[in-house]
XYZ file of C-alpha atoms in Angstrom:
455
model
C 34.663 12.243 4.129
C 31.848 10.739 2.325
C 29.764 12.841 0.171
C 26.150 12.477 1.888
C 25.361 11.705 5.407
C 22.343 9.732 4.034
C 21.748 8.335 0.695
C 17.909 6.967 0.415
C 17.026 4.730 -2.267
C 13.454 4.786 -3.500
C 11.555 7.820 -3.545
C 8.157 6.069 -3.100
C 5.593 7.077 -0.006
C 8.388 5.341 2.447
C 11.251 6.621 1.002
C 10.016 10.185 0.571
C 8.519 10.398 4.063
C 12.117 8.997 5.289
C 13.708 11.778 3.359
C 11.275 14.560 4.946
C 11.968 13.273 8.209
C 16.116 13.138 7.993
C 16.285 16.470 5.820
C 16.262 19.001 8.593
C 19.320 17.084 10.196
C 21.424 15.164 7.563
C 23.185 16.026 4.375
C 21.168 13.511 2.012
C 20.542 12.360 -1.267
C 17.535 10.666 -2.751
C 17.596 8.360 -5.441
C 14.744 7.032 -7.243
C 14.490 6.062 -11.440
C 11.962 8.946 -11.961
C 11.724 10.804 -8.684
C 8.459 13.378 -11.091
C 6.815 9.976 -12.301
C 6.326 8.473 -8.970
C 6.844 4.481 -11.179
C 6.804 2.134 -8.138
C 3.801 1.117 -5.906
C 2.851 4.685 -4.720
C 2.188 5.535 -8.412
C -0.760 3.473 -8.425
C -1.884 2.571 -4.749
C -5.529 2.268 -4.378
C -4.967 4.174 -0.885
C -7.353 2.752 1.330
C -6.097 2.905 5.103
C -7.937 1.281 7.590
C -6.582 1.462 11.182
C -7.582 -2.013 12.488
C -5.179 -4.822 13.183
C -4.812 -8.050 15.119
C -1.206 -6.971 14.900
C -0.552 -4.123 17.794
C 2.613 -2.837 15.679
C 0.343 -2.985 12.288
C -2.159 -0.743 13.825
C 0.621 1.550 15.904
C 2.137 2.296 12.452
C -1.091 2.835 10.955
C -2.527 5.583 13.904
C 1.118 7.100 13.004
C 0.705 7.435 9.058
C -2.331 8.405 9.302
C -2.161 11.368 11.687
C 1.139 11.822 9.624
C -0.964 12.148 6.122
C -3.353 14.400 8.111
C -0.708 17.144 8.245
C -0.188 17.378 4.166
C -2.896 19.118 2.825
C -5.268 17.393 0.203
C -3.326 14.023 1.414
C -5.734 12.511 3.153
C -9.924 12.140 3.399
C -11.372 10.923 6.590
C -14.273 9.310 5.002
C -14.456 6.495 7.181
C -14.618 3.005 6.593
C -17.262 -0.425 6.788
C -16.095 -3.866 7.521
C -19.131 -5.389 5.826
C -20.579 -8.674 6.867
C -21.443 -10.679 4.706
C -21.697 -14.936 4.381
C -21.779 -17.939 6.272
C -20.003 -17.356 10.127
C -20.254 -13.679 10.096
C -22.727 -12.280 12.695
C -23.243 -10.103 14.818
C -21.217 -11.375 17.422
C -18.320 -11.233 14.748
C -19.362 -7.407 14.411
C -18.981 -6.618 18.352
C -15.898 -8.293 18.195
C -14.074 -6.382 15.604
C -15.301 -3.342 17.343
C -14.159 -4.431 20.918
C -11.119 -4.977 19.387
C -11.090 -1.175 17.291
C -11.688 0.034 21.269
C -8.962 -1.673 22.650
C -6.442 -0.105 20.225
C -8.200 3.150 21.024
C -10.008 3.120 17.277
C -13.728 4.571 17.225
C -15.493 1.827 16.141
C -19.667 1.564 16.133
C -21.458 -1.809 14.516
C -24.164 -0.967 12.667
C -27.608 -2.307 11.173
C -27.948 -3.430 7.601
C -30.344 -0.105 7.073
C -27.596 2.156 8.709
C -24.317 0.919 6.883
C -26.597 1.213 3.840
C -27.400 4.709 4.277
C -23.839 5.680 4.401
C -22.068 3.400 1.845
C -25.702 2.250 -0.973
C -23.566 1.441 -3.493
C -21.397 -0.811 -1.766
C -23.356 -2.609 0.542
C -25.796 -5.824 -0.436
C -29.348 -5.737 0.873
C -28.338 -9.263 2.168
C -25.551 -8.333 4.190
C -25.783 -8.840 8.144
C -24.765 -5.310 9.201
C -21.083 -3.537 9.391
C -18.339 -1.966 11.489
C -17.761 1.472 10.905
C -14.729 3.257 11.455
C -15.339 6.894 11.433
C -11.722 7.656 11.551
C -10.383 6.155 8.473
C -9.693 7.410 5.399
C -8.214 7.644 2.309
C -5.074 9.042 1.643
C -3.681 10.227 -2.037
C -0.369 8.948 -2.243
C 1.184 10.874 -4.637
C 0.023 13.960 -3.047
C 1.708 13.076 -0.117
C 4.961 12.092 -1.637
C 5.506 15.104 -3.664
C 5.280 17.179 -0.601
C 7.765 15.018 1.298
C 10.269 15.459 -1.729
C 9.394 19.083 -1.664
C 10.323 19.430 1.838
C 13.510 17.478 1.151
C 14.525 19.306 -1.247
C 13.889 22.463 0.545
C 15.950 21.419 3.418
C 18.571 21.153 0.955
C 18.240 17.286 -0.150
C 19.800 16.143 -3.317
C 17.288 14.712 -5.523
C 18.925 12.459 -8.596
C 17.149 10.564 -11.230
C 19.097 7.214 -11.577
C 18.744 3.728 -11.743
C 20.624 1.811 -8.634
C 22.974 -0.880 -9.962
C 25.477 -1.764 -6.819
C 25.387 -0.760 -3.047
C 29.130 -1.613 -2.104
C 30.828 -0.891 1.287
C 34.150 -0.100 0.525
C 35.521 2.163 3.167
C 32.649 3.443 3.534
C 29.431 2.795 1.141
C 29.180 3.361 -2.409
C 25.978 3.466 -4.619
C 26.761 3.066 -8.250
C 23.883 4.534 -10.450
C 23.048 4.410 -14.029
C 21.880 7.810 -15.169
C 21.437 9.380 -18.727
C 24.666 11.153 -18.278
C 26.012 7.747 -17.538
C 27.734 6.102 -14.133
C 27.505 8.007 -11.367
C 29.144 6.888 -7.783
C 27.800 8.543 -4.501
C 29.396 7.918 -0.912
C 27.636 8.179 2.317
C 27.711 7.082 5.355
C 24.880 5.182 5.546
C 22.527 4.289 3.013
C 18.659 3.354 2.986
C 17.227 1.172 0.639
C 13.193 1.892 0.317
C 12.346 0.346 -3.183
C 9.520 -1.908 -1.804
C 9.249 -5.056 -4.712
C 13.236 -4.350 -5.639
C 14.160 -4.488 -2.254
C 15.646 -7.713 -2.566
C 17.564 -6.742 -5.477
C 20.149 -4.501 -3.838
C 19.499 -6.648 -0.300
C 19.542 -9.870 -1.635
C 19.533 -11.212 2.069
C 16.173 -10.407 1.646
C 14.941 -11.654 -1.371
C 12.720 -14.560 -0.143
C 11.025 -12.260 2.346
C 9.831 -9.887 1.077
C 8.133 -11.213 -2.445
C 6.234 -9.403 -4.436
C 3.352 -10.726 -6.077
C 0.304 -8.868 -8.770
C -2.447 -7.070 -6.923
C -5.866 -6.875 -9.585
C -7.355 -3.541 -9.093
C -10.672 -2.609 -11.444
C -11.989 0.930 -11.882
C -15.664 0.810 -12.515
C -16.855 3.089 -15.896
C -17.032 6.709 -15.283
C -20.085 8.025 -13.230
C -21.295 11.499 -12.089
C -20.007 12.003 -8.569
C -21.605 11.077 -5.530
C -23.385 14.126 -3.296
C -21.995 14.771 -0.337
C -23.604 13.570 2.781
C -25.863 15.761 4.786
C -24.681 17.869 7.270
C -27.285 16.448 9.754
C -25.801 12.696 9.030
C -23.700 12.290 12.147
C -22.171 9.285 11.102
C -20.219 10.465 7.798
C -17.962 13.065 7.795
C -18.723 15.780 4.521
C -15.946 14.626 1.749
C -14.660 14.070 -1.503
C -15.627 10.707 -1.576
C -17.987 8.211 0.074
C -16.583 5.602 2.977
C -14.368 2.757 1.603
C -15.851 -0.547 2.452
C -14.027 -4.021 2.840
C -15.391 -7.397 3.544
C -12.990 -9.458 5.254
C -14.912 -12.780 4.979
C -14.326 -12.624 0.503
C -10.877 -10.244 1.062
C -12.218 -7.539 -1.424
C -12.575 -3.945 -0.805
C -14.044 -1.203 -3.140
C -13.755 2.444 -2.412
C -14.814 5.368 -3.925
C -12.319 7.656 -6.710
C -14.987 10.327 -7.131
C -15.802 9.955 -11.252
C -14.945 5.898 -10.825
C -15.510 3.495 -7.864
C -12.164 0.803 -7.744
C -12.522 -2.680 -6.657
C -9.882 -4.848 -5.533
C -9.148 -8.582 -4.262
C -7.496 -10.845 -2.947
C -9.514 -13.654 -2.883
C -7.385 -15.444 -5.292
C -4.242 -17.597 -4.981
C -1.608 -15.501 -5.444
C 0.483 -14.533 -8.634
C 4.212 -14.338 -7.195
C 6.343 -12.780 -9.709
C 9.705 -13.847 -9.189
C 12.837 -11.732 -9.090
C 14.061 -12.582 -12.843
C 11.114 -10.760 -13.846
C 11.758 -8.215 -11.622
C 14.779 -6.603 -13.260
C 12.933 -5.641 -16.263
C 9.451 -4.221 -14.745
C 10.484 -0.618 -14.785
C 7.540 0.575 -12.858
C 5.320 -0.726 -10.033
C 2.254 -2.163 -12.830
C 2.683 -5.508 -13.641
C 1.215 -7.849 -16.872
C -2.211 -8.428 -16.284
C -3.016 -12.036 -15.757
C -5.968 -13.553 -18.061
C -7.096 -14.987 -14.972
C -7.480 -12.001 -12.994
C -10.796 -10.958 -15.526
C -12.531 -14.192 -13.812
C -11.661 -13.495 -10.190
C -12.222 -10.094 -10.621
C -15.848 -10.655 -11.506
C -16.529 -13.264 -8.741
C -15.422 -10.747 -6.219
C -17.535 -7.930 -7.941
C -20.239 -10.263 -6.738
C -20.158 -8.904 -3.038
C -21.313 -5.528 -4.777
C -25.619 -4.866 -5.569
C -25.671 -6.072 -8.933
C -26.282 -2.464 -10.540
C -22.364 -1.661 -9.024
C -21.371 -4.750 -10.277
C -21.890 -4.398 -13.604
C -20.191 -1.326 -13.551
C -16.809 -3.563 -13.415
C -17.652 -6.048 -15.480
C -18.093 -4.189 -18.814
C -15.291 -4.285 -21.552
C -12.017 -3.554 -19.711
C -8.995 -1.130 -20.712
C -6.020 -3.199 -19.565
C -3.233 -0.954 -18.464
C -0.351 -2.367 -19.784
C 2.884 -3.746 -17.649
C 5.592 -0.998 -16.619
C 2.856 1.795 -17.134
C 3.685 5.542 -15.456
C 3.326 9.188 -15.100
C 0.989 9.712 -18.994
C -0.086 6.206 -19.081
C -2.754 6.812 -16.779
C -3.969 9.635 -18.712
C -6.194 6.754 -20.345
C -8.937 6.917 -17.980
C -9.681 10.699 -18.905
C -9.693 8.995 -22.643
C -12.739 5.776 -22.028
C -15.514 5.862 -20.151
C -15.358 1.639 -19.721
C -14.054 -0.304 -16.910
C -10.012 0.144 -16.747
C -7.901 -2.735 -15.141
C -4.099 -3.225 -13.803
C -2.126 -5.751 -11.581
C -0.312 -3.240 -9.277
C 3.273 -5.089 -7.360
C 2.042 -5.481 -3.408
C 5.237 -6.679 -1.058
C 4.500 -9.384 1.323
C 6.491 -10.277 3.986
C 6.129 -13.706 5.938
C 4.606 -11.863 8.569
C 2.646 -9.201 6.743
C 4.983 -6.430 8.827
C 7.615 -4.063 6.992
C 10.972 -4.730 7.034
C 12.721 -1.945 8.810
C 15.560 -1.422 10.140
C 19.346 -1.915 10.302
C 20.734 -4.691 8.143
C 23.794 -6.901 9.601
C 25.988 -6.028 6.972
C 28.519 -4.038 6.466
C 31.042 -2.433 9.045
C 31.510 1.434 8.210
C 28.246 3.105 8.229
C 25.472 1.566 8.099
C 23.143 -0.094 5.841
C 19.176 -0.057 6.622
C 15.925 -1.493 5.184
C 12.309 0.240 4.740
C 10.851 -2.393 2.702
C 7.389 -4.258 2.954
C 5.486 -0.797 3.901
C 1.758 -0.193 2.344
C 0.610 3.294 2.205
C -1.114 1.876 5.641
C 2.298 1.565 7.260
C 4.493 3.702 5.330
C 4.730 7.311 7.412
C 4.616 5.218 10.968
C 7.453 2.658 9.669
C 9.570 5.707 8.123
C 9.116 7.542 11.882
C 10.527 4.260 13.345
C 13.592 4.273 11.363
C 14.437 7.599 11.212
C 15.220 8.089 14.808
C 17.519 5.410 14.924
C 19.574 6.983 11.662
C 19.662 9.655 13.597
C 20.962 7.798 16.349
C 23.768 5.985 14.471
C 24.688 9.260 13.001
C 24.882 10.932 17.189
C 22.412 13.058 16.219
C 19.664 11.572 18.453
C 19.587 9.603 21.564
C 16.891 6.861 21.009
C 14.402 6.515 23.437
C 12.557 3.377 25.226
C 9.148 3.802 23.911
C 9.530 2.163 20.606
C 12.145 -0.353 21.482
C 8.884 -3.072 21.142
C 8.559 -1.486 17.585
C 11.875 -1.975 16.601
C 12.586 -5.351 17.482
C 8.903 -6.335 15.925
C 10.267 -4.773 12.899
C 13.727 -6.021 12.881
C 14.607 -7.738 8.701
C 16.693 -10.024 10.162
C 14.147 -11.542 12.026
C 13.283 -14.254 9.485
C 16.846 -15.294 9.550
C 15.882 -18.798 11.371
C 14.201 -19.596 8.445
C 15.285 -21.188 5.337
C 14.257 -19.321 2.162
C 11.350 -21.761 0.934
C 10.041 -21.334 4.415
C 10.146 -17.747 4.323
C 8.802 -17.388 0.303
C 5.832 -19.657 1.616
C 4.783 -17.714 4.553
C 5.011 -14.633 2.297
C 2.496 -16.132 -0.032
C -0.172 -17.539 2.391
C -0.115 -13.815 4.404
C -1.690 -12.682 0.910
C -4.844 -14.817 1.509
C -4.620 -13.696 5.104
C -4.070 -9.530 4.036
C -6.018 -8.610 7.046
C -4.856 -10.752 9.674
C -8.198 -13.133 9.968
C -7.844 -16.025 8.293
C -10.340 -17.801 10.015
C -12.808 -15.587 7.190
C -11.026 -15.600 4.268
C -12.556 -17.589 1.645
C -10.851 -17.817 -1.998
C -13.284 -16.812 -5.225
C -13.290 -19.262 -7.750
C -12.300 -18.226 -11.142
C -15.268 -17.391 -13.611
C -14.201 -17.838 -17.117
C -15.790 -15.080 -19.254
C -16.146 -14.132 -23.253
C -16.269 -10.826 -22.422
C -15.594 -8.428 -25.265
C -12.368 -6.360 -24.726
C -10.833 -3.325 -25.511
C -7.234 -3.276 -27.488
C -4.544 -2.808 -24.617
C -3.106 0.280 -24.480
């Protein structure tokens, strides 16, 4: 008999909302590096969520996390968000449509003037710009809130929670994880196994190495500030909260939300920086090297701010240094200056997770939750866990996500050949949001900036 029912590897938002899920049913085991730190992706994710998509199963899985992140207490803000137009082709015929579309995924959704998207979001918005969408229902969620109370739960429901670093997944009558810990090698059997370690994913599943790629994500705080009042209670279109509504503008792919004592600013509107899976093996959390050329895209896209936010980035910059977690961020409480990192994003050829059951193996079973964004994470985790569940004749699955599952399926790149599939990962970072027919690339600025010592 093997000693787990489940073993889950990667204790990130996906992972820990997978282990949540199973606890109450399975005997399982969750394996992460440094399940306290939080190291990968979660540790660091900027946690905007915005409901939207082209993509029905992309904004199915986001209505699920979010009314999933709803439940946790302090692990999500509904502080609504703007899709801000602004530039050549956007109008406000490109407003009504985004909202038409919001309506037919049953999103609230309301364009707005210039004056009104203003009023709720004046230090994001440009006096220039041609109006907004506003989505009243989305939010921000704190992902490390939410993925300590998932391992909580887990661990409650009597989950084994083991610091280690993953080295094989073997099926050998059964599977067999082989972990590194600092008591040495450690073997655990189970019956089936989950692999959740977003960027690594295509370590331990090398089948699906060339899709899903990870690649640096720039991400600037702004220098400290005094927070923002709360809205009115009078103002009917902003919710009272924490923090003011996030705002993205899909024609430069850039976003900037607020952090209460900070604003943050990130971008895509660069090619992107693919780090390749040799590197991999030695970034021990989810912060990779910062890029000299970030510092010049960074301030081009700071320039779809007002100029007196703008130059709230573009001060001397902490860098936060490669493979940074848990303490390292402590440096913000330290400098009241701009901080910067490259966080690891996954991208998939199609933008969707990976999720799933993989193809190999005959005892047990071996399954993928790889590719999820905090956007996607709870949703995709509810998708898989069912079918676990199934395998295990614990569940019978049922009809109504059959269309989610087979969207989902990693093996459905398999027609591919790898450069194919590495390429289509790549170009679906310029196209983040699914409308590519807007996305216009910042060039880089080069700057003589002074700058702080990294830390």
């Amino acid at each position: 008999m093997p000693e787990f029912d489940v073993v889950i590897v990667g204790a990130g938002i996906a992972g820990s909302t997978l282990a949540a899920m199973l606890s109450p049913h399975v005997s399982l085991a969750v394996v992460d590096r440094d399940i306290a730190a939080i190291p990968g992706s979660t540790g660091h994710a900027p946690g905007v969520v915005a409901q939207i998509n082209s993509i029905p199963a992309l904004a199915e899985l986001a209505r699920r996390s979010v009314a999933y992140y709803t439940r946790i207490p302090n692990g999500f803000d509904i502080v609504g968000g703007l899709e801000v137009a602004l530039g050549p082709g956007e109008t406000i015929h490109t407003m009504e449509a985004r909202a038409t579309l919001a309506h037919s995924l049953g999103l609230a959704a309301e364009v707005l003037t210039l004056e009104e998207a203003s009023a709720l979001a004046p230090a994001f918005v440009r006096e220039d710009a041609a109006g907004a969408v506003h989505f009243p229902n989305d939010g921000v969620c704190d992902a490390k809130t939410v993925t300590r109370a998932n391992i909580l739960k887990a661990k409650n429901n009597g989950a084994s929670l083991i610091d280690g670093n993953v080295t094989r997944i073997a099926n050998d009558a059964g599977w067999r994880v082989t972990l590194s810990t600092p008591n040495g090698t450690r073997v655990l059997s189970a019956a089936h196994v989950a692999v959740c370690t977003g960027a690594w994913g295509g370590q331990l599943l090398p089948t699906l190495e060339a899709a899903a790629v990870a690649v640096a994500h720039p991400y600037v705080f702004s220098e400290r500030r005094e927070p923002r009042p709360q809205p009115p209670q009078e103002d009917l279109l902003r919710k009272p909260g924490r923090f003011a509504p996030f705002v993205r503008f899909p024609g430069q792919t850039v976003y900037a939300r607020d952090h209460g004592e900070r604003d943050g600013l990130g971008s895509y509107a660069h090619p992107p920086v693919h780090i390749k899976p040799s590197s991999l093996k030695n970034q021990a959390s989810g912060v990779a090297a910062w890029e000299p050329k970030f510092d010049g895209w960074m301030d081009a896209s700071a320039s779809v701010l007002p100029d007196e936010t703008a130059r709230t980035f573009n001060g001397p910059r902490v860098v936060i240094p490669r493979s940074t977690k848990g303490d390292g961020w402590k440096a913000m409480d330290v400098h009241d200056v701009p901080h910067a990192f490259a966080g690891l994003m996954t991208m998939t050829p199609d933008g969707m997770p990976l999720c799933g059951r993989m193809k190999e193996g005959s005892g047990g079973a071996l399954w993928a939750l790889v590719g999820t964004w905090v956007t996607h994470a709870a949703g995709s985790a509810g998708v898989l866990a069912p079918q676990i569940l199934a395998a295990l004749g614990k569940k019978t699955l049922k009809a109504d996500d059959a269309w989610l599952r087979a969207a989902l399926d990693p093996h459905r790149f398999d027609g591919m050949s790898e450069g194919e599939r590495e390429k289509h990962c790549l170009d679906k970072y310029a196209d983040i949001w699914n409308r590519k027919d807007q996305c216009v690339v910042a060039s880089p600025r080069p700057s003589s900036r002074p700058r702080l010592a990294k830390l």
